[in-house]
GROMACS .gro file of C-alpha atoms in nm:
model
  383
    1MET     CA    1   6.760   3.245  12.803
    2LYS     CA    2   6.750   3.277  12.448
    3THR     CA    3   6.547   3.592  12.479
    4LEU     CA    4   6.825   3.778  12.750
    5THR     CA    5   7.128   3.615  12.469
    6LYS     CA    6   6.959   3.843  12.244
    7CYS     CA    7   6.921   4.149  12.478
    8PHE     CA    8   7.278   4.129  12.575
    9LEU     CA    9   7.439   4.096  12.202
   10LEU     CA   10   7.182   4.413  12.078
   11LEU     CA   11   7.315   4.591  12.392
   12ILE     CA   12   7.707   4.533  12.277
   13VAL     CA   13   7.592   4.620  11.900
   14LEU     CA   14   7.436   4.952  12.022
   15LEU     CA   15   7.696   5.072  12.244
   16CYS     CA   16   7.985   4.951  11.945
   17SER     CA   17   7.750   5.191  11.720
   18GLU     CA   18   7.786   5.432  11.958
   19GLN     CA   19   8.169   5.457  12.002
   20ILE     CA   20   8.209   5.430  11.647
   21LEU     CA   21   7.961   5.750  11.587
   22LEU     CA   22   8.159   5.957  11.892
   23ALA     CA   23   8.477   5.838  11.693
   24GLN     CA   24   8.371   5.955  11.383
   25ALA     CA   25   8.538   6.226  11.180
   26ILE     CA   26   8.461   6.549  11.101
   27LYS     CA   27   8.590   6.586  10.700
   28GLY     CA   28   8.461   6.798  10.424
   29THR     CA   29   8.533   7.058  10.162
   30VAL     CA   30   8.582   7.452  10.135
   31VAL     CA   31   8.500   7.623   9.797
   32ASP     CA   32   8.473   7.948   9.663
   33ALA     CA   33   8.146   8.097   9.547
   34GLU     CA   34   8.169   7.951   9.215
   35GLY     CA   35   8.244   7.624   9.365
   36ASN     CA   36   8.568   7.594   9.300
   37PRO     CA   37   8.779   7.407   9.560
   38ILE     CA   38   8.999   7.658   9.758
   39GLU     CA   39   9.367   7.524   9.829
   40LEU     CA   40   9.571   7.581  10.152
   41ALA     CA   41   9.244   7.738  10.306
   42HIS     CA   42   9.264   7.696  10.695
   43VAL     CA   43   9.011   7.530  10.857
   44ILE     CA   44   9.022   7.560  11.281
   45ALA     CA   45   8.810   7.319  11.522
   46ARG     CA   46   8.705   7.471  11.871
   47LYS     CA   47   8.484   7.348  12.137
   48ARG     CA   48   8.164   7.475  12.089
   49ALA     CA   49   8.137   7.516  12.460
   50ASP     CA   50   8.413   7.773  12.529
   51SER     CA   51   8.562   7.812  12.153
   52THR     CA   52   8.891   7.695  12.302
   53PHE     CA   53   9.126   7.591  11.986
   54VAL     CA   54   9.149   7.200  11.954
   55ALA     CA   55   9.316   7.183  11.623
   56GLY     CA   56   9.418   7.297  11.284
   57CYS     CA   57   9.459   7.216  10.939
   58LEU     CA   58   9.518   7.308  10.532
   59THR     CA   59   9.295   7.189  10.268
   60ASP     CA   60   9.474   7.016   9.981
   61ALA     CA   61   9.433   7.072   9.602
   62GLN     CA   62   9.050   6.989   9.581
   63GLY     CA   63   8.997   7.172   9.905
   64ARG     CA   64   8.962   6.885  10.109
   65PHE     CA   65   9.015   6.873  10.506
   66ALA     CA   66   8.976   6.602  10.816
   67PHE     CA   67   8.976   6.580  11.158
   68ASP     CA   68   9.023   6.226  11.279
   69ALA     CA   69   8.816   6.128  11.643
   70LEU     CA   70   8.651   6.444  11.662
   71SER     CA   71   8.310   6.464  11.756
   72ALA     CA   72   8.081   6.697  11.560
   73PRO     CA   73   7.846   6.810  11.791
   74GLU     CA   74   8.092   6.934  12.033
   75HIS     CA   75   8.294   7.149  11.781
   76ILE     CA   76   8.259   7.452  11.563
   77LEU     CA   77   8.483   7.491  11.243
   78THR     CA   78   8.640   7.809  11.101
   79ALA     CA   79   8.760   7.825  10.764
   80LYS     CA   80   9.008   8.128  10.644
   81CYS     CA   81   9.208   8.195  10.380
   82ILE     CA   82   9.381   8.521  10.211
   83GLY     CA   83   9.197   8.699  10.006
   84TYR     CA   84   8.847   8.529  10.141
   85LYS     CA   85   8.616   8.643  10.459
   86ALA     CA   86   8.641   8.438  10.719
   87ARG     CA   87   8.345   8.180  10.815
   88THR     CA   88   8.216   7.993  11.094
   89ILE     CA   89   7.960   7.694  11.113
   90ALA     CA   90   7.857   7.431  11.364
   91ALA     CA   91   8.067   7.129  11.309
   92GLN     CA   92   7.833   6.859  11.080
   93PRO     CA   93   8.035   6.481  10.992
   94VAL     CA   94   8.043   6.621  10.627
   95CYS     CA   95   8.063   6.991  10.589
   96ASN     CA   96   8.090   7.206  10.263
   97ILE     CA   97   8.218   7.531  10.360
   98ILE     CA   98   8.177   7.826  10.100
   99LEU     CA   99   8.403   8.097  10.142
  100GLU     CA  100   8.305   8.483   9.981
  101GLY     CA  101   8.582   8.640   9.843
  102ASP     CA  102   8.727   8.989   9.956
  103ALA     CA  103   8.794   9.203   9.702
  104THR     CA  104   9.018   9.476   9.990
  105GLU     CA  105   9.228   9.177  10.079
  106LEU     CA  106   9.261   8.986   9.762
  107SER     CA  107   9.407   9.306   9.642
  108GLU     CA  108   9.680   9.331   9.920
  109VAL     CA  109   9.776   8.943   9.832
  110VAL     CA  110   9.842   9.036   9.489
  111VAL     CA  111  10.081   9.284   9.590
  112LEU     CA  112  10.235   9.078   9.858
  113SER     CA  113  10.320   8.796   9.586
  114SER     CA  114  10.550   9.005   9.466
  115TYR     CA  115  10.777   8.989   9.776
  116VAL     CA  116  10.712   8.628   9.857
  117LYS     CA  117  10.980   8.337   9.750
  118ARG     CA  118  10.882   8.009   9.784
  119SER     CA  119  11.115   7.733   9.791
  120PRO     CA  120  11.065   7.358   9.638
  121SER     CA  121  11.066   7.250  10.008
  122GLY     CA  122  10.744   7.495  10.049
  123ASP     CA  123  10.991   7.714  10.278
  124LEU     CA  124  10.856   8.128  10.268
  125SER     CA  125  11.113   8.406  10.275
  126VAL     CA  126  10.897   8.737  10.281
  127ARG     CA  127  11.048   9.054  10.255
  128ILE     CA  128  10.896   9.298  10.505
  129GLN     CA  129  11.140   9.586  10.446
  130GLY     CA  130  10.966   9.837  10.196
  131ASN     CA  131  10.657   9.564  10.180
  132PRO     CA  132  10.337   9.832  10.142
  133ILE     CA  133  10.125   9.558  10.332
  134ALA     CA  134  10.340   9.554  10.638
  135LYS     CA  135  10.283   9.948  10.681
  136GLY     CA  136  10.071  10.054  10.950
  137LYS     CA  137  10.067   9.673  11.108
  138SER     CA  138  10.220   9.514  11.382
  139LEU     CA  139  10.416   9.213  11.302
  140MET     CA  140  10.137   8.948  11.424
  141GLU     CA  141   9.933   9.146  11.190
  142THR     CA  142  10.142   9.157  10.920
  143LEU     CA  143  10.200   8.732  10.979
  144ARG     CA  144   9.835   8.648  10.876
  145TYR     CA  145   9.893   8.784  10.526
  146ILE     CA  146  10.150   8.515  10.465
  147GLN     CA  147  10.003   8.183  10.326
  148GLY     CA  148   9.984   7.853  10.583
  149VAL     CA  149  10.030   8.084  10.894
  150GLU     CA  150   9.759   8.170  11.123
  151VAL     CA  151   9.754   8.385  11.436
  152ILE     CA  152   9.470   8.268  11.710
  153SER     CA  153   9.505   8.429  12.049
  154GLY     CA  154   9.897   8.525  12.049
  155ASN     CA  155   9.964   8.188  11.930
  156ILE     CA  156  10.095   8.115  11.529
  157LEU     CA  157   9.992   7.832  11.344
  158VAL     CA  158  10.204   7.702  11.058
  159ASN     CA  159  10.018   7.487  10.840
  160GLY     CA  160   9.720   7.406  11.078
  161LYS     CA  161   9.971   7.306  11.359
  162ASP     CA  162  10.060   7.525  11.704
  163HIS     CA  163  10.383   7.419  11.893
  164THR     CA  164  10.553   7.685  11.650
  165ILE     CA  165  10.903   7.807  11.755
  166ILE     CA  166  11.010   8.180  11.684
  167TYR     CA  167  11.366   8.317  11.607
  168LEU     CA  168  11.511   8.648  11.654
  169GLY     CA  169  11.805   8.554  11.419
  170ASP     CA  170  11.984   8.256  11.580
  171ARG     CA  171  11.814   8.346  11.887
  172LYS     CA  172  11.501   8.153  12.059
  173ILE     CA  173  11.201   8.414  12.147
  174THR     CA  174  10.862   8.374  12.298
  175ALA     CA  175  10.543   8.522  12.096
  176GLU     CA  176  10.567   8.822  12.332
  177GLN     CA  177  10.842   8.911  12.227
  178LEU     CA  178  10.799   8.882  11.890
  179ARG     CA  179  10.489   9.120  11.972
  180SER     CA  180  10.698   9.392  12.071
  181ILE     CA  181  10.930   9.440  11.791
  182PRO     CA  182  10.827   9.696  11.499
  183THR     CA  183  10.756   9.623  11.161
  184ASN     CA  184  11.000   9.859  11.058
  185MET     CA  185  11.257   9.698  11.226
  186VAL     CA  186  11.208   9.393  11.008
  187LYS     CA  187  11.395   9.299  10.731
  188HIS     CA  188  11.247   8.971  10.621
  189ILE     CA  189  11.039   8.671  10.811
  190GLU     CA  190  11.121   8.306  10.700
  191VAL     CA  191  10.819   8.034  10.724
  192ILE     CA  192  10.969   7.686  10.778
  193PRO     CA  193  10.658   7.431  10.775
  194ASN     CA  194  10.864   7.130  10.836
  195ALA     CA  195  11.152   7.219  11.022
  196GLY     CA  196  11.469   6.973  11.048
  197ALA     CA  197  11.677   6.793  11.290
  198SER     CA  198  11.880   7.111  11.319
  199PHE     CA  199  11.598   7.302  11.537
  200GLY     CA  200  11.516   7.008  11.753
  201GLN     CA  201  11.231   6.765  11.811
  202GLU     CA  202  11.008   7.029  11.994
  203ALA     CA  203  10.992   7.205  11.640
  204GLN     CA  204  10.649   7.014  11.572
  205GLY     CA  205  10.461   7.314  11.404
  206GLY     CA  206  10.736   7.494  11.227
  207ILE     CA  207  10.997   7.769  11.230
  208VAL     CA  208  10.918   8.169  11.208
  209ARG     CA  209  11.248   8.312  11.174
  210VAL     CA  210  11.296   8.701  11.213
  211THR     CA  211  11.587   8.891  11.042
  212LEU     CA  212  11.610   9.251  11.152
  213ARG     CA  213  11.742   9.488  10.937
  214GLN     CA  214  12.126   9.582  10.914
  215LYS     CA  215  12.136   9.987  10.907
  216GLU     CA  216  12.433  10.183  11.094
  217GLY     CA  217  12.345  10.415  11.300
  218LEU     CA  218  11.982  10.385  11.535
  219ILE     CA  219  11.672  10.248  11.422
  220GLY     CA  220  11.370  10.141  11.633
  221ALA     CA  221  11.020  10.276  11.783
  222ILE     CA  222  10.869  10.375  12.123
  223GLY     CA  223  10.539  10.293  12.217
  224LEU     CA  224  10.272  10.372  12.478
  225THR     CA  225   9.946  10.266  12.579
  226ALA     CA  226   9.704  10.391  12.832
  227GLN     CA  227   9.365  10.272  12.956
  228ALA     CA  228   9.132  10.396  13.196
  229ASP     CA  229   8.728  10.369  13.300
  230GLY     CA  230   8.510  10.482  13.512
  231GLU     CA  231   8.701  10.408  13.854
  232GLY     CA  232   9.030  10.553  13.720
  233PHE     CA  233   9.355  10.471  13.612
  234VAL     CA  234   9.362  10.060  13.462
  235ASP     CA  235   9.726  10.016  13.305
  236ALA     CA  236  10.012  10.177  13.097
  237ILE     CA  237  10.292  10.016  12.892
  238LEU     CA  238  10.580  10.127  12.771
  239THR     CA  239  10.753   9.935  12.491
  240PRO     CA  240  11.085  10.069  12.385
  241THR     CA  241  11.277   9.866  12.088
  242LEU     CA  242  11.581   9.994  11.954
  243GLN     CA  243  11.907   9.796  11.733
  244TYR     CA  244  12.215  10.061  11.713
  245GLN     CA  245  12.496   9.942  11.426
  246PHE     CA  246  12.813  10.084  11.447
  247GLY     CA  247  13.050   9.845  11.236
  248LYS     CA  248  13.085   9.515  11.296
  249LEU     CA  249  12.893   9.576  11.619
  250SER     CA  250  12.501   9.551  11.677
  251VAL     CA  251  12.331   9.626  11.964
  252TYR     CA  252  11.944   9.501  12.001
  253ASN     CA  253  11.720   9.593  12.323
  254SER     CA  254  11.357   9.557  12.368
  255LEU     CA  255  11.217   9.677  12.651
  256LYS     CA  256  10.824   9.607  12.793
  257LEU     CA  257  10.741   9.794  13.133
  258GLY     CA  258  10.397   9.811  13.274
  259ALA     CA  259  10.191   9.918  13.544
  260GLY     CA  260   9.837   9.864  13.603
  261ASN     CA  261   9.540   9.827  13.848
  262TYR     CA  262   9.259   9.569  13.778
  263ARG     CA  263   8.926   9.565  13.984
  264THR     CA  264   8.669   9.298  13.955
  265ARG     CA  265   8.294   9.383  14.125
  266TYR     CA  266   8.020   9.106  14.191
  267LYS     CA  267   7.685   9.153  14.355
  268ARG     CA  268   7.435   8.882  14.405
  269GLN     CA  269   7.083   8.875  14.571
  270ASP     CA  270   6.977   8.580  14.737
  271ASP     CA  271   6.573   8.546  14.844
  272TYR     CA  272   6.538   8.312  15.125
  273GLY     CA  273   6.133   8.388  15.149
  274SER     CA  274   6.165   8.545  15.473
  275HIS     CA  275   6.439   8.730  15.414
  276ARG     CA  276   6.696   8.847  15.128
  277VAL     CA  277   7.101   8.841  15.151
  278ASP     CA  278   7.277   9.112  14.963
  279ARG     CA  279   7.652   8.923  14.891
  280THR     CA  280   7.918   9.102  14.715
  281PHE     CA  281   8.277   9.027  14.604
  282ARG     CA  282   8.557   9.286  14.523
  283SER     CA  283   8.896   9.228  14.370
  284ASP     CA  284   9.186   9.491  14.326
  285LYS     CA  285   9.482   9.360  14.166
  286GLU     CA  286   9.795   9.590  14.143
  287SER     CA  287  10.041   9.462  13.871
  288LEU     CA  288  10.432   9.582  13.754
  289ALA     CA  289  10.554   9.364  13.492
  290LEU     CA  290  10.904   9.396  13.306
  291LEU     CA  291  11.034   9.215  13.021
  292GLU     CA  292  11.392   9.312  12.939
  293ASN     CA  293  11.552   9.138  12.593
  294LEU     CA  294  11.889   9.279  12.513
  295GLY     CA  295  12.123   9.115  12.259
  296LEU     CA  296  12.521   9.218  12.120
  297GLN     CA  297  12.646   9.052  11.807
  298TYR     CA  298  13.017   9.136  11.662
  299GLN     CA  299  13.096   9.013  11.310
  300LEU     CA  300  13.464   8.888  11.380
  301THR     CA  301  13.478   8.787  10.961
  302PRO     CA  302  13.276   8.813  10.673
  303THR     CA  303  13.139   8.425  10.772
  304GLN     CA  304  13.147   8.419  11.115
  305SER     CA  305  12.969   8.627  11.430
  306LEU     CA  306  12.944   8.586  11.798
  307GLN     CA  307  12.625   8.686  12.003
  308VAL     CA  308  12.569   8.755  12.373
  309TYR     CA  309  12.218   8.756  12.486
  310GLY     CA  310  12.024   8.795  12.799
  311GLY     CA  311  11.699   8.854  12.930
  312LEU     CA  312  11.451   8.911  13.228
  313TYR     CA  313  11.090   8.856  13.302
  314LEU     CA  314  10.945   8.983  13.643
  315ILE     CA  315  10.600   8.991  13.707
  316LYS     CA  316  10.495   9.158  14.062
  317ASP     CA  317  10.097   9.105  14.176
  318ARG     CA  318   9.926   9.225  14.518
  319ILE     CA  319   9.579   9.140  14.523
  320ASN     CA  320   9.312   9.225  14.774
  321GLN     CA  321   8.997   9.023  14.783
  322THR     CA  322   8.673   9.076  15.008
  323ASN     CA  323   8.353   8.888  15.035
  324HIS     CA  324   8.061   9.018  15.225
  325ASN     CA  325   7.720   8.820  15.339
  326GLY     CA  326   7.527   9.106  15.381
  327GLN     CA  327   7.616   9.381  15.615
  328LEU     CA  328   7.902   9.114  15.746
  329LEU     CA  329   8.282   9.093  15.583
  330SER     CA  330   8.305   8.700  15.542
  331LEU     CA  331   8.618   8.654  15.410
  332ARG     CA  332   8.949   8.912  15.312
  333GLN     CA  333   9.225   8.733  15.100
  334LYS     CA  334   9.563   8.913  15.090
  335THR     CA  335   9.805   8.760  14.798
  336GLN     CA  336  10.160   8.889  14.683
  337SER     CA  337  10.310   8.679  14.438
  338SER     CA  338  10.607   8.748  14.228
  339PHE     CA  339  10.770   8.568  13.910
  340VAL     CA  340  11.117   8.596  13.808
  341GLU     CA  341  11.289   8.445  13.530
  342GLY     CA  342  11.648   8.542  13.401
  343ASN     CA  343  11.868   8.403  13.087
  344ALA     CA  344  12.171   8.439  12.918
  345GLY     CA  345  12.344   8.314  12.617
  346LEU     CA  346  12.650   8.270  12.391
  347LEU     CA  347  12.614   8.206  12.040
  348TYR     CA  348  12.938   8.122  11.818
  349ARG     CA  349  12.812   8.112  11.416
  350ALA     CA  350  13.037   8.024  11.106
  351ASN     CA  351  12.856   7.957  10.756
  352LEU     CA  352  13.015   7.701  10.547
  353ASN     CA  353  13.064   7.664  10.181
  354VAL     CA  354  12.893   7.323  10.150
  355GLY     CA  355  12.540   7.317  10.014
  356LYS     CA  356  12.290   7.575  10.043
  357ASN     CA  357  12.259   7.775  10.386
  358SER     CA  358  12.449   7.514  10.554
  359SER     CA  359  12.660   7.640  10.906
  360PHE     CA  360  12.826   7.526  11.214
  361SER     CA  361  12.690   7.672  11.549
  362THR     CA  362  12.772   7.626  11.906
  363LYS     CA  363  12.571   7.722  12.159
  364VAL     CA  364  12.572   7.779  12.564
  365GLU     CA  365  12.260   7.884  12.761
  366TYR     CA  366  12.153   7.969  13.108
  367LEU     CA  367  11.812   7.990  13.250
  368ASN     CA  368  11.674   8.054  13.620
  369GLN     CA  369  11.311   8.068  13.745
  370SER     CA  370  11.193   8.127  14.067
  371ASN     CA  371  10.817   8.240  14.180
  372SER     CA  372  10.654   8.319  14.530
  373ASP     CA  373  10.292   8.332  14.666
  374HIS     CA  374  10.227   8.415  14.991
  375ILE     CA  375   9.846   8.448  15.106
  376ASP     CA  376   9.650   8.594  15.422
  377TYR     CA  377   9.310   8.470  15.510
  378GLU     CA  378   9.113   8.683  15.723
  379LEU     CA  379   8.777   8.534  15.846
  380ASN     CA  380   8.475   8.714  15.996
  381THR     CA  381   8.685   8.980  16.132
  382HIS     CA  382   8.785   9.342  16.043
  383ASP     CA  383   9.102   9.292  16.225
   0.00000   0.00000   0.00000
């Protein structure tokens, strides 16, 4: 009986030890080639299996970082910092990541610093107009050069945190809409790591606010991209973004129109000894997408403005899929889907002569979404 009790206690100890091991934190430091700590380096944890983003953080003044309750064997770490080459390692309970300097990028960082203003609260204001770093780069690429900002697969992290909210002036926009704005139309970008209550509870990762240039007349850009492969046309995307200003009135319009044919082919051969079966899968997808973003602003007085804006997001897909087992058509699937989103809003803002950047605003918004899917299945027939 005593032996059984000892075995039971030993089992409990082993299980508790395993749980503690699985829940242990991943921590470490990021240093340069001379061993000096690197402050404000981005450290990003991803799943080892598929490299999906898990969490991010910034190093402190001693170059230290930590991820609580992450299992080291299941993750990889990537350390990045402006002026250094990024490095990825397998996660360990304790990591020491050494970054090699990048002379070319470091020289650009030195230039960029003269265009950056940092407030005591940690907010950044980066002048884009006339900034040589932004020349020839997209807005997303330019954001990568701002300290504390990281762009991962179109997702913007501020101080290692996601759920960043993006504003174009006083209007909330998506990362897709931000990507369509030409850099030469932007006056400056504000990065607010710790958003106040005025931005709402959803601003967990900070705020990125884009302010466009104010110039009489018409400014903007028109982009056209196209792709093709061995089977022909793949897709084409037209992106005109324009702003017109006349006196107190300014009009902004961003349009993204795309059409594409996307093909997937898969072949497999199964050997059953006495016979073989060739299995094939074929998918042909025809897509049409429209993203429209229109805004109109009127300056009522030097301290008061009125904005009217609206947008339309439309996606239509038609997909034909076929499966063959040998010469037999075993399954045919036809899908027609659509997604439509419309929004409109009215915003009034008045700047107040109380404190710094104080203002009063009121906003009314309307949003409507609808989506539909129609799928037909045909089995073992050509009809």
